[in-house]
mmCIF file of C-alpha atoms in Angstrom:
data_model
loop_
_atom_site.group_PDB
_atom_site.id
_atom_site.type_symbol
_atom_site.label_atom_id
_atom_site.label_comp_id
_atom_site.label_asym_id
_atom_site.label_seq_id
_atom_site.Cartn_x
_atom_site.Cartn_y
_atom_site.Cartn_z
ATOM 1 C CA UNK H 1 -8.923 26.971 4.693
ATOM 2 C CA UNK H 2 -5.144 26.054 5.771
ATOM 3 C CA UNK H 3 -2.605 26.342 3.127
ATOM 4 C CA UNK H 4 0.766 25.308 2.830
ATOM 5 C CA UNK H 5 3.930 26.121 -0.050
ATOM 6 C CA UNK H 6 7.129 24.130 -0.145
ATOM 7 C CA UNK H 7 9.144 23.715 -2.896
ATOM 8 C CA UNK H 8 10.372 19.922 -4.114
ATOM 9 C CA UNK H 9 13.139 19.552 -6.290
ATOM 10 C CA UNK H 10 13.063 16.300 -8.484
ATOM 11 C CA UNK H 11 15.633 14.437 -9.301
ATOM 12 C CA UNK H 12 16.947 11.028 -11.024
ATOM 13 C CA UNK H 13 17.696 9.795 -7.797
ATOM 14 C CA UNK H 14 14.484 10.206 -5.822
ATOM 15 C CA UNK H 15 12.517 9.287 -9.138
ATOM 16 C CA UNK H 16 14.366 6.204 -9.553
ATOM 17 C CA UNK H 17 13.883 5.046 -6.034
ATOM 18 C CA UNK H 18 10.108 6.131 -5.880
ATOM 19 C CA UNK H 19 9.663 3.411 -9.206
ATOM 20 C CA UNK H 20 11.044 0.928 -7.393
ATOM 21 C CA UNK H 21 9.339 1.358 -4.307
ATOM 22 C CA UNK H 22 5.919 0.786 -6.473
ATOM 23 C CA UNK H 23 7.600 -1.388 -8.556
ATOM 24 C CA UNK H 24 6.601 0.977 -11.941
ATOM 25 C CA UNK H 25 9.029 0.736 -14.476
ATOM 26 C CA UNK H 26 11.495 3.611 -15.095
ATOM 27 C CA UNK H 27 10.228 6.005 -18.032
ATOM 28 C CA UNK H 28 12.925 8.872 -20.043
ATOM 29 C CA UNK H 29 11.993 11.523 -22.113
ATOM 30 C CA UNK H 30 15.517 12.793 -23.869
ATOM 31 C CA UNK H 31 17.405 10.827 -21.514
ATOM 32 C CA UNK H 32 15.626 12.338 -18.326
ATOM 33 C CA UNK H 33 13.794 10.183 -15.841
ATOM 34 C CA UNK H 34 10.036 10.704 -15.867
ATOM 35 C CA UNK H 35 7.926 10.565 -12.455
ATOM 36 C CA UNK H 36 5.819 7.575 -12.577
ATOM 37 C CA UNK H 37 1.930 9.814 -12.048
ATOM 38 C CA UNK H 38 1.525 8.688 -8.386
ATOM 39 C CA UNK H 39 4.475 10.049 -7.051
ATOM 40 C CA UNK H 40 3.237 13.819 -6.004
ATOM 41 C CA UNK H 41 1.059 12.097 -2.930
ATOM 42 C CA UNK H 42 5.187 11.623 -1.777
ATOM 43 C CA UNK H 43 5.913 15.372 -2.044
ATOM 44 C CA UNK H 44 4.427 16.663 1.257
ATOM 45 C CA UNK H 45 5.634 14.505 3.109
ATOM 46 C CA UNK H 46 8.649 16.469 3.317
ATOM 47 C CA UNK H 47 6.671 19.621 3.871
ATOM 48 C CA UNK H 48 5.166 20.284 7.600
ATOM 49 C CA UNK H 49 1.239 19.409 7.403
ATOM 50 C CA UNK H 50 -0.257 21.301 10.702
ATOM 51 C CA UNK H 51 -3.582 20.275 10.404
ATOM 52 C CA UNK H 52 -2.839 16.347 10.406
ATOM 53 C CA UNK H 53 -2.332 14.341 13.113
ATOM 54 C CA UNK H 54 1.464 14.359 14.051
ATOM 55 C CA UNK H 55 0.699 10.324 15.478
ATOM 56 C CA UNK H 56 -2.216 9.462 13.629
ATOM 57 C CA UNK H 57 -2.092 6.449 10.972
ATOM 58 C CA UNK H 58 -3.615 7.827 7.694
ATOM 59 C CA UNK H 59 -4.815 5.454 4.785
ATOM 60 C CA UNK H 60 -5.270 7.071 1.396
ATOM 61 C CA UNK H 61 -9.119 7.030 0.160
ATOM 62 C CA UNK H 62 -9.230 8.552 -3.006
ATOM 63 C CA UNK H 63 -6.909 10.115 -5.391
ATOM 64 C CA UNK H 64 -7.004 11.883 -8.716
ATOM 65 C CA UNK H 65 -4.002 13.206 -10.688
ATOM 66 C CA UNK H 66 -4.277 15.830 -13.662
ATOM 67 C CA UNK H 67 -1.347 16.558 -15.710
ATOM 68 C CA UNK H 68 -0.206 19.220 -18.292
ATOM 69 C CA UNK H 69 3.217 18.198 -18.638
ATOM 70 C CA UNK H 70 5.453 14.967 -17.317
ATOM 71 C CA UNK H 71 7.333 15.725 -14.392
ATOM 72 C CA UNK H 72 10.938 15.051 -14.882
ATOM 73 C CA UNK H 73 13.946 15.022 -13.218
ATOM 74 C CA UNK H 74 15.554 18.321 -12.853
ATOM 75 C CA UNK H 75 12.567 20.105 -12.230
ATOM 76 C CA UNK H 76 12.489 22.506 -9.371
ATOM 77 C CA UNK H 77 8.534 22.716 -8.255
ATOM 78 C CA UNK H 78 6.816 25.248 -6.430
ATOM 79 C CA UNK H 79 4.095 23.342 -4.761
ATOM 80 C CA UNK H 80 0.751 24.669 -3.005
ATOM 81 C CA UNK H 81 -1.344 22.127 -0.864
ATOM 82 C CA UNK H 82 -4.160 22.908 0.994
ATOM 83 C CA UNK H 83 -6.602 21.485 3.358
ATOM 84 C CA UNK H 84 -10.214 21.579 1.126
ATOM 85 C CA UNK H 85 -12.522 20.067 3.222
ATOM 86 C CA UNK H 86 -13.121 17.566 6.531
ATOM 87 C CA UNK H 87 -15.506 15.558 7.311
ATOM 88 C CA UNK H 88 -16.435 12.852 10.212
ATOM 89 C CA UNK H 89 -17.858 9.839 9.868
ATOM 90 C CA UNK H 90 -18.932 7.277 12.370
ATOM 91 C CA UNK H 91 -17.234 3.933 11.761
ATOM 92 C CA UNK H 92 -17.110 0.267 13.015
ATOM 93 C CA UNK H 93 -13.874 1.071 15.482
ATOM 94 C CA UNK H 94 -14.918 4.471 15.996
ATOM 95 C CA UNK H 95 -14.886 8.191 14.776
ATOM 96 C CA UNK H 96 -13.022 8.307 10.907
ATOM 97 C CA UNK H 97 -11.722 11.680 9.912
ATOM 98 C CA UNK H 98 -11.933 12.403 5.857
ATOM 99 C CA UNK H 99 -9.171 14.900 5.409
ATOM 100 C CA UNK H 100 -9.685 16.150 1.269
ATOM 101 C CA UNK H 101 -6.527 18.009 0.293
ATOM 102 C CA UNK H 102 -5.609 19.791 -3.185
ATOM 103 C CA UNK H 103 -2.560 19.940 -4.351
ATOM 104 C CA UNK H 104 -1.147 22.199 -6.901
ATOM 105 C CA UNK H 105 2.656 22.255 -8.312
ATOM 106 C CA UNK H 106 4.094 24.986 -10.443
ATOM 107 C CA UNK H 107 6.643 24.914 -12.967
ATOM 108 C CA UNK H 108 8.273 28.103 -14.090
ATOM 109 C CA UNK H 109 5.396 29.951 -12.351
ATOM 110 C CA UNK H 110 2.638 27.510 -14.813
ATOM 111 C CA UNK H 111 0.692 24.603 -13.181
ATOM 112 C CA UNK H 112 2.204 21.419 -14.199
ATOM 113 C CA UNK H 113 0.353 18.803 -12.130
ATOM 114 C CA UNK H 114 -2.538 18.753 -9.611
ATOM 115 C CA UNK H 115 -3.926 16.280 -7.005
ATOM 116 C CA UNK H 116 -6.766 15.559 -4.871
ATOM 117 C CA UNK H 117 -6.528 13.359 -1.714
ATOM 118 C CA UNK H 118 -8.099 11.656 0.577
ATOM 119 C CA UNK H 119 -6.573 10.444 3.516
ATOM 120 C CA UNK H 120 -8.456 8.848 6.167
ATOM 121 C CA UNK H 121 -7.637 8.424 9.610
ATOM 122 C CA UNK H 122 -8.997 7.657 13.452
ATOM 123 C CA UNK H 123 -9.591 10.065 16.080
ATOM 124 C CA UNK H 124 -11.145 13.637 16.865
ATOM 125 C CA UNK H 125 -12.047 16.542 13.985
ATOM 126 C CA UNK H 126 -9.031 19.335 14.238
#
């Protein structure tokens, strides 16, 4: 299994501008912004994922969120995704790769929030 850790540090700023981008209104809890719950499919992207495509245009599939607290700005996360499965499938313009990821982040050493992904893309299995 590949694994990856990165750390993301949340803030107003990059909260704020993630809302707008999906157009989700801006939620506080005592006066702090809250993520809107899509937003951890954002936080690799700034981490180095070896086993994807570097090229390749991915489409999400499927994705499932579980929280056990809001994530809020000011929050400094310790985050853990890894690679759970792939599969191949033969499509209509050729071979689809099924890349199924997990991701876990940590607050204060406790899980705060968890995701499964799928992303989809063209091309050869790694």
């Amino acid at each position: 299994m590949n694994k990856i850790r990165f750390q993301v540090q949340l803030t107003t700023e990059n909260i704020v501008q993630y809302a707008h981008s999906i157009a989700s209104p801006l939620q506080r809890i005592g006066g702090a912004a809250v993520a809107p719950s899509t937003m951890p499919v954002t936080f690799w992207k700034t981490a180095d994922v070896p086993w994807l495509p570097l090229k390749a245009a991915m489409i999400h599939g499927t994705q499932q969120f579980t929280y056990h607290a809001p994530l809020m700005a000011g929050m400094n996360l310790n985050c853990e995704l890894s690679l759970v499965a792939v599969k191949h499938k033969a499509g209509r313009s050729g071979l689809l790769m099924f890349y199924t990821h997990s991701l876990i982040c940590y607050h204060r050493d406790k899980p705060i929030a968890e995701a499964e992904t799928v992303l989809i893309g063209r091309g050869e299995m790694i």
